[in-house]
Amino acid sequence: MFSQKAIKRGISGDTQATPEVVRHSRYPHRLSVYSDPPELEVSIEEFESFALDRLQVLKAIEDAQIRSSNEADRHTRISSAVDAHLPLHTNRSKLPLRQLMAERRKDHVSHFILRLAFSRTEDLQSWFLRHEGLLLQHRFRDADAQEKQHVLATMHLPLVYLAPGEGMDVRGSYYSKQDALFEVDFEHVLDLVQRMQVVVNKGRALVPQAEIATLLVHEFRRQLSRALAVCAKALPQLGEDERLVPVLQSLSRQSVRSEYQPTGAAGEVTADSVDSLAVHFPLCMRHLHTSLLKDHHLRHGGRMQLGLFLKGIGLGLPEALVYWRRAFSNLTDDQFQKGYAYNIRHNYGQEGRRVNYTPYSCNRIITTNPPGPGDHHGCPFRHFASDRLNAALRQDGLGEAEATEVVELARNGHYQVACTRHMEINLRKRRTEPAEELRVDTVVSPNQWFDLSVGNGKLPESSRFAASAAQPPGMTQ
Amino acid sequence: MDTSTDDSAIEVSPMTLGQFYQRLFPHRQFYSWLNYKAQSSSMTFTHREFAFTIRDGIYIRYQSFKDCEEFQRELARLIPTRFEIGAVFTAQPKHAKSLQPGVFKPVEKELVFDIDMTDYDEVRTCCQGGSICSKCWKFMAIAMRIVDAALREDFGFEKLLWVYSGRRGVHCWVCDERARQLDDQGRRAISGYLSLIRGGAEQGKKVNLSSRTANHPHVVRSLDIIEDYFEDVVLGEQEILLTRDRWLKVLAALPDEDLRQTLDTQWQKRPDRTSSEKWSDLIDAVDRRAAKQKGKFALTMFERDMMLQYAYPRLDENVTTHMNHLLKSPFCIHPGTGRVCTPIAADDFDSFDPLAVPTLAQLLREVNEATGATKGKEYAETSLGEYVDVFDDFVQTLDPGNEADVAMAGSLDF
């Protein structure tokens, strides 16, 4: 735990952690970007408990992203999870060195265990990347100047500092003269570029000092993403280790709560029965379904979202071809065969990469591929104008107060909570005897809504929130 | 005018197409382009995926060619009705099937953009769907100017090839080394940066910029460009406020129920006012209301947001965001219109006329009437010549691929 140098100096773990002592320890810095793997022994019990604690934190972060409407609340939620499961005290905390080192060791080791566990599939990797990035961002925000400087230094970012008043020709009216800016190749701040939150000039992004955390997290994710790819290649060599593999598999399986495995078995739903099942569709699918009936067509995004959903509720490939052929009634058979049938077979793993796609999760619908002009896909709670959403809910039989409540939730960015509330209201209306307020789990997938609606608020026995080893989320080979 | 049916003389058949590929297609320049002017065949050509659509719509992916001669031969043999260009891979795409999954991966591709007139259906009034005319084509000129300026000034790209897609849109191929190396995330970021219009069919107001974003140099510059056209094109020619149907669509974006009704009533009494006059009514009313409400934000920004909503480029993001996305090649023949997918000169956005682009039938007529003095360059004696010149000029600006690339092509060639 201590460097050779420190041991020679006779430092023991009970020594109070003065700056001098910490500087010569194994973990002189609080924040790490995990460039080097731990070279130390870890007991199998520690292995599992460290990893589980870190997982708790990452899940709390995911939770806070879904449930919190403002930055302050999100920060509090994450802080309490970090304090409970993965505290990291500063060098100035005056704690015994032993404790400081134990915290940092746990942070270090647990990160690498989860790296192993989450490198198995692309979807697990992206979940891990997203939430590790957010954790670093959270910690960076609370860090002191020295800590920040150290982390930035370890990332080797090629930054050029523009003091207030410098680079006037490129600032435009976007930044004020007083802003301190960093100039960096735009590839390092893609998030900011994408949201147009930085000025880009001849390939160089001008990043305000306040956005430096974004820059750091982006770079961290980029490096981690590469490391995960390397890790995934090395993973098969672990295959022999009977102690570790089950632990790793169970870790990643527990994580991804947002992956709902639909229960519909292929063949249970026929082309004829789709329309009558539409009452059990969530708003997004109802909207797609109505638009399809109205226009006899759906654009690509809509076909994917609805098509995979229908697959999830049990519409098999032969029936799907029949269903879509009938729905696109304005097309000739030839047009349909050439333009659309391939895509449907592709969704069922019969073409191209032969990947058997699973239905989109709410998260995916909300965060990726927003609808453009003429598109009907997306999440109504996210992508409808408020009055349009209100009208859609009223049309579905919600009272004025109920609709307003749901719209308000959506307006505040709680899209999934709003959708869940919509279902609760629907289910309550359906019950004959007055039941106490019905609560269901937050909707994470349109297929979960369908199953809940069919089961009157209960999920069927066979359903599970899991990404098993054989069926990683997002796709199954 | 509907370009899909306007030329009954077109017959795009394997025979006429075959003649086009043999006598008119600019193979040499095409090869120089994708080979990035390297001395011998480099990876950017040999490991490049082509996808052919041949008779009866059969689609064959993962074609690749070792050099210009093989490409030319296969084009003449298979006579694709169209073909698409994909990414450069770690190995020759024609061997893709025999490789382990995971070994065969895309490594680079031009950054591409696709702007399609059908995405303007909710703002144009002259045509719908696949049709275009000289009025709505001006939206394309605006789009090209805005995207071109952003790519050059903001991202520093210089090697931009604009191409007419043969019917109702344009493509842009950004060929700078740095652009070709972008991963999907980088492509997504640039595509997001260039997308200001958000929201599907269910949102009335699709541009909602914060006051901060409104000062962004890209927005300021784009608005400058739009101002050159808005009055004439959107109000004058498109007449977006002419009929009640049309003005209700515009009013739907107004975040003030009261104003919506006032203006609707006012215009129903005076439906004969031109779109320009009604636009002034609208902006005046919004300004007065905004002043009264002490600058309620959504109202003060209304005019600016609406100008963007009506004239800012609408990109098909899916084409841009994936490195492994195929895009129809320049100099294909559009099967519906018979027109050639011709390059558009970067200083010629305003005067480019898609309806003047030669068709296959016209070109074959011209080439048969030609003297034949220019063997191997027969296009020079047809109306295709000027477009090949534009392409030629573009190819001249490319940097020769560096030697390391060429060496790599050999070593990875298993």
JSON list of N, CA and C in Angstrom, two decimals, chain B residues 3 6-12 16 20 24 164 166 332-334 336-342 354-367 382-384 387:
[
{"chain": "B", "resi": 3, "resn": "THR", "atom": "N", "xyz": [-40.21, 17.23, -62.35]},
{"chain": "B", "resi": 3, "resn": "THR", "atom": "CA", "xyz": [-39.06, 16.74, -63.10]},
{"chain": "B", "resi": 3, "resn": "THR", "atom": "C", "xyz": [-39.08, 15.24, -63.29]},
{"chain": "B", "resi": 6, "resn": "ASP", "atom": "N", "xyz": [-40.97, 14.89, -66.79]},
{"chain": "B", "resi": 6, "resn": "ASP", "atom": "CA", "xyz": [-40.97, 15.93, -67.80]},
{"chain": "B", "resi": 6, "resn": "ASP", "atom": "C", "xyz": [-40.32, 15.51, -69.11]},
{"chain": "B", "resi": 7, "resn": "ASP", "atom": "N", "xyz": [-39.48, 14.51, -69.07]},
{"chain": "B", "resi": 7, "resn": "ASP", "atom": "CA", "xyz": [-38.74, 14.18, -70.28]},
{"chain": "B", "resi": 7, "resn": "ASP", "atom": "C", "xyz": [-39.09, 12.79, -70.74]},
{"chain": "B", "resi": 8, "resn": "SER", "atom": "N", "xyz": [-40.06, 12.73, -71.65]},
{"chain": "B", "resi": 8, "resn": "SER", "atom": "CA", "xyz": [-40.55, 11.41, -72.04]},
{"chain": "B", "resi": 8, "resn": "SER", "atom": "C", "xyz": [-39.52, 10.69, -72.91]},
{"chain": "B", "resi": 9, "resn": "ALA", "atom": "N", "xyz": [-38.56, 11.45, -73.43]},
{"chain": "B", "resi": 9, "resn": "ALA", "atom": "CA", "xyz": [-37.58, 10.85, -74.32]},
{"chain": "B", "resi": 9, "resn": "ALA", "atom": "C", "xyz": [-36.58, 9.96, -73.57]},
{"chain": "B", "resi": 10, "resn": "ILE", "atom": "N", "xyz": [-36.52, 10.13, -72.24]},
{"chain": "B", "resi": 10, "resn": "ILE", "atom": "CA", "xyz": [-35.51, 9.37, -71.50]},
{"chain": "B", "resi": 10, "resn": "ILE", "atom": "C", "xyz": [-35.81, 7.90, -71.56]},
{"chain": "B", "resi": 11, "resn": "GLU", "atom": "N", "xyz": [-34.82, 7.19, -71.89]},
{"chain": "B", "resi": 11, "resn": "GLU", "atom": "CA", "xyz": [-34.98, 5.77, -71.65]},
{"chain": "B", "resi": 11, "resn": "GLU", "atom": "C", "xyz": [-33.71, 5.30, -70.96]},
{"chain": "B", "resi": 12, "resn": "VAL", "atom": "N", "xyz": [-33.83, 5.09, -69.67]},
{"chain": "B", "resi": 12, "resn": "VAL", "atom": "CA", "xyz": [-32.66, 4.61, -68.95]},
{"chain": "B", "resi": 12, "resn": "VAL", "atom": "C", "xyz": [-32.71, 3.10, -69.01]},
{"chain": "B", "resi": 16, "resn": "THR", "atom": "N", "xyz": [-28.46, 2.05, -72.84]},
{"chain": "B", "resi": 16, "resn": "THR", "atom": "CA", "xyz": [-28.05, 3.45, -72.80]},
{"chain": "B", "resi": 16, "resn": "THR", "atom": "C", "xyz": [-27.10, 3.71, -71.64]},
{"chain": "B", "resi": 20, "resn": "PHE", "atom": "N", "xyz": [-23.25, 5.15, -71.53]},
{"chain": "B", "resi": 20, "resn": "PHE", "atom": "CA", "xyz": [-22.84, 6.25, -70.66]},
{"chain": "B", "resi": 20, "resn": "PHE", "atom": "C", "xyz": [-21.57, 5.89, -69.90]},
{"chain": "B", "resi": 24, "resn": "LEU", "atom": "N", "xyz": [-18.89, 8.21, -71.45]},
{"chain": "B", "resi": 24, "resn": "LEU", "atom": "CA", "xyz": [-19.02, 9.52, -70.83]},
{"chain": "B", "resi": 24, "resn": "LEU", "atom": "C", "xyz": [-18.56, 9.62, -69.38]},
{"chain": "B", "resi": 164, "resn": "TYR", "atom": "N", "xyz": [-25.25, 17.61, -57.13]},
{"chain": "B", "resi": 164, "resn": "TYR", "atom": "CA", "xyz": [-26.70, 17.53, -57.31]},
{"chain": "B", "resi": 164, "resn": "TYR", "atom": "C", "xyz": [-27.09, 16.06, -57.28]},
{"chain": "B", "resi": 166, "resn": "GLY", "atom": "N", "xyz": [-29.54, 14.52, -58.51]},
{"chain": "B", "resi": 166, "resn": "GLY", "atom": "CA", "xyz": [-30.20, 13.98, -59.69]},
{"chain": "B", "resi": 166, "resn": "GLY", "atom": "C", "xyz": [-31.69, 14.24, -59.72]},
{"chain": "B", "resi": 332, "resn": "CYS", "atom": "N", "xyz": [-23.63, 9.44, -61.20]},
{"chain": "B", "resi": 332, "resn": "CYS", "atom": "CA", "xyz": [-24.63, 8.42, -61.46]},
{"chain": "B", "resi": 332, "resn": "CYS", "atom": "C", "xyz": [-25.76, 9.08, -62.25]},
{"chain": "B", "resi": 333, "resn": "ILE", "atom": "N", "xyz": [-26.61, 8.23, -62.84]},
{"chain": "B", "resi": 333, "resn": "ILE", "atom": "CA", "xyz": [-27.80, 8.75, -63.51]},
{"chain": "B", "resi": 333, "resn": "ILE", "atom": "C", "xyz": [-28.98, 8.51, -62.59]},
{"chain": "B", "resi": 334, "resn": "HIS", "atom": "N", "xyz": [-29.76, 9.53, -62.33]},
{"chain": "B", "resi": 334, "resn": "HIS", "atom": "CA", "xyz": [-30.94, 9.29, -61.49]},
{"chain": "B", "resi": 334, "resn": "HIS", "atom": "C", "xyz": [-31.97, 8.51, -62.31]},
{"chain": "B", "resi": 336, "resn": "GLY", "atom": "N", "xyz": [-35.07, 8.00, -62.10]},
{"chain": "B", "resi": 336, "resn": "GLY", "atom": "CA", "xyz": [-36.37, 8.62, -62.31]},
{"chain": "B", "resi": 336, "resn": "GLY", "atom": "C", "xyz": [-36.33, 9.76, -63.31]},
{"chain": "B", "resi": 337, "resn": "THR", "atom": "N", "xyz": [-35.33, 10.61, -63.18]},
{"chain": "B", "resi": 337, "resn": "THR", "atom": "CA", "xyz": [-35.29, 11.80, -64.03]},
{"chain": "B", "resi": 337, "resn": "THR", "atom": "C", "xyz": [-34.37, 11.64, -65.22]},
{"chain": "B", "resi": 338, "resn": "GLY", "atom": "N", "xyz": [-33.48, 10.67, -65.14]},
{"chain": "B", "resi": 338, "resn": "GLY", "atom": "CA", "xyz": [-32.49, 10.50, -66.20]},
{"chain": "B", "resi": 338, "resn": "GLY", "atom": "C", "xyz": [-31.37, 11.52, -66.12]},
{"chain": "B", "resi": 339, "resn": "ARG", "atom": "N", "xyz": [-31.38, 12.38, -65.10]},
{"chain": "B", "resi": 339, "resn": "ARG", "atom": "CA", "xyz": [-30.35, 13.42, -65.00]},
{"chain": "B", "resi": 339, "resn": "ARG", "atom": "C", "xyz": [-29.09, 12.88, -64.34]},
{"chain": "B", "resi": 340, "resn": "VAL", "atom": "N", "xyz": [-27.99, 13.48, -64.71]},
{"chain": "B", "resi": 340, "resn": "VAL", "atom": "CA", "xyz": [-26.70, 13.09, -64.14]},
{"chain": "B", "resi": 340, "resn": "VAL", "atom": "C", "xyz": [-26.53, 13.78, -62.78]},
{"chain": "B", "resi": 341, "resn": "CYS", "atom": "N", "xyz": [-25.94, 13.07, -61.82]},
{"chain": "B", "resi": 341, "resn": "CYS", "atom": "CA", "xyz": [-25.64, 13.69, -60.53]},
{"chain": "B", "resi": 341, "resn": "CYS", "atom": "C", "xyz": [-24.35, 14.49, -60.71]},
{"chain": "B", "resi": 342, "resn": "THR", "atom": "N", "xyz": [-24.51, 15.75, -61.01]},
{"chain": "B", "resi": 342, "resn": "THR", "atom": "CA", "xyz": [-23.35, 16.57, -61.37]},
{"chain": "B", "resi": 342, "resn": "THR", "atom": "C", "xyz": [-22.81, 17.36, -60.20]},
{"chain": "B", "resi": 354, "resn": "PRO", "atom": "N", "xyz": [-30.91, 23.00, -61.51]},
{"chain": "B", "resi": 354, "resn": "PRO", "atom": "CA", "xyz": [-31.03, 21.54, -61.59]},
{"chain": "B", "resi": 354, "resn": "PRO", "atom": "C", "xyz": [-31.79, 21.11, -62.85]},
{"chain": "B", "resi": 355, "resn": "LEU", "atom": "N", "xyz": [-32.67, 22.00, -63.32]},
{"chain": "B", "resi": 355, "resn": "LEU", "atom": "CA", "xyz": [-33.46, 21.61, -64.48]},
{"chain": "B", "resi": 355, "resn": "LEU", "atom": "C", "xyz": [-32.68, 21.73, -65.78]},
{"chain": "B", "resi": 356, "resn": "ALA", "atom": "N", "xyz": [-31.50, 22.35, -65.68]},
{"chain": "B", "resi": 356, "resn": "ALA", "atom": "CA", "xyz": [-30.66, 22.46, -66.87]},
{"chain": "B", "resi": 356, "resn": "ALA", "atom": "C", "xyz": [-29.61, 21.35, -66.92]},
{"chain": "B", "resi": 357, "resn": "VAL", "atom": "N", "xyz": [-29.57, 20.54, -65.89]},
{"chain": "B", "resi": 357, "resn": "VAL", "atom": "CA", "xyz": [-28.59, 19.44, -65.86]},
{"chain": "B", "resi": 357, "resn": "VAL", "atom": "C", "xyz": [-28.92, 18.45, -66.96]},
{"chain": "B", "resi": 358, "resn": "PRO", "atom": "N", "xyz": [-27.93, 18.06, -67.74]},
{"chain": "B", "resi": 358, "resn": "PRO", "atom": "CA", "xyz": [-28.23, 17.18, -68.88]},
{"chain": "B", "resi": 358, "resn": "PRO", "atom": "C", "xyz": [-28.76, 15.82, -68.45]},
{"chain": "B", "resi": 359, "resn": "THR", "atom": "N", "xyz": [-29.61, 15.27, -69.30]},
{"chain": "B", "resi": 359, "resn": "THR", "atom": "CA", "xyz": [-30.12, 13.92, -69.06]},
{"chain": "B", "resi": 359, "resn": "THR", "atom": "C", "xyz": [-29.31, 12.94, -69.89]},
{"chain": "B", "resi": 360, "resn": "LEU", "atom": "N", "xyz": [-29.49, 11.68, -69.54]},
{"chain": "B", "resi": 360, "resn": "LEU", "atom": "CA", "xyz": [-28.79, 10.62, -70.25]},
{"chain": "B", "resi": 360, "resn": "LEU", "atom": "C", "xyz": [-29.13, 10.67, -71.75]},
{"chain": "B", "resi": 361, "resn": "ALA", "atom": "N", "xyz": [-30.40, 10.83, -72.05]},
{"chain": "B", "resi": 361, "resn": "ALA", "atom": "CA", "xyz": [-30.83, 10.83, -73.45]},
{"chain": "B", "resi": 361, "resn": "ALA", "atom": "C", "xyz": [-30.16, 11.95, -74.23]},
{"chain": "B", "resi": 362, "resn": "GLN", "atom": "N", "xyz": [-30.17, 13.13, -73.59]},
{"chain": "B", "resi": 362, "resn": "GLN", "atom": "CA", "xyz": [-29.56, 14.30, -74.23]},
{"chain": "B", "resi": 362, "resn": "GLN", "atom": "C", "xyz": [-28.07, 14.06, -74.49]},
{"chain": "B", "resi": 363, "resn": "LEU", "atom": "N", "xyz": [-27.40, 13.51, -73.49]},
{"chain": "B", "resi": 363, "resn": "LEU", "atom": "CA", "xyz": [-25.95, 13.30, -73.62]},
{"chain": "B", "resi": 363, "resn": "LEU", "atom": "C", "xyz": [-25.63, 12.31, -74.72]},
{"chain": "B", "resi": 364, "resn": "LEU", "atom": "N", "xyz": [-26.44, 11.25, -74.80]},
{"chain": "B", "resi": 364, "resn": "LEU", "atom": "CA", "xyz": [-26.16, 10.24, -75.82]},
{"chain": "B", "resi": 364, "resn": "LEU", "atom": "C", "xyz": [-26.38, 10.83, -77.22]},
{"chain": "B", "resi": 365, "resn": "ARG", "atom": "N", "xyz": [-27.40, 11.67, -77.33]},
{"chain": "B", "resi": 365, "resn": "ARG", "atom": "CA", "xyz": [-27.63, 12.35, -78.59]},
{"chain": "B", "resi": 365, "resn": "ARG", "atom": "C", "xyz": [-26.41, 13.20, -78.95]},
{"chain": "B", "resi": 366, "resn": "GLU", "atom": "N", "xyz": [-25.97, 13.97, -77.96]},
{"chain": "B", "resi": 366, "resn": "GLU", "atom": "CA", "xyz": [-24.84, 14.86, -78.20]},
{"chain": "B", "resi": 366, "resn": "GLU", "atom": "C", "xyz": [-23.57, 14.10, -78.57]},
{"chain": "B", "resi": 367, "resn": "VAL", "atom": "N", "xyz": [-23.34, 13.02, -77.87]},
{"chain": "B", "resi": 367, "resn": "VAL", "atom": "CA", "xyz": [-22.09, 12.30, -78.10]},
{"chain": "B", "resi": 367, "resn": "VAL", "atom": "C", "xyz": [-22.11, 11.63, -79.47]},
{"chain": "B", "resi": 382, "resn": "THR", "atom": "N", "xyz": [-19.82, 17.24, -75.01]},
{"chain": "B", "resi": 382, "resn": "THR", "atom": "CA", "xyz": [-21.24, 17.25, -74.65]},
{"chain": "B", "resi": 382, "resn": "THR", "atom": "C", "xyz": [-21.46, 18.27, -73.54]},
{"chain": "B", "resi": 383, "resn": "SER", "atom": "N", "xyz": [-22.72, 18.41, -73.13]},
{"chain": "B", "resi": 383, "resn": "SER", "atom": "CA", "xyz": [-23.02, 19.35, -72.05]},
{"chain": "B", "resi": 383, "resn": "SER", "atom": "C", "xyz": [-22.51, 18.84, -70.70]},
{"chain": "B", "resi": 384, "resn": "LEU", "atom": "N", "xyz": [-22.04, 17.59, -70.67]},
{"chain": "B", "resi": 384, "resn": "LEU", "atom": "CA", "xyz": [-21.46, 17.10, -69.42]},
{"chain": "B", "resi": 384, "resn": "LEU", "atom": "C", "xyz": [-20.11, 17.75, -69.15]},
{"chain": "B", "resi": 387, "resn": "TYR", "atom": "N", "xyz": [-19.47, 20.23, -66.35]},
{"chain": "B", "resi": 387, "resn": "TYR", "atom": "CA", "xyz": [-19.57, 19.67, -65.01]},
{"chain": "B", "resi": 387, "resn": "TYR", "atom": "C", "xyz": [-18.33, 18.84, -64.66]}
]
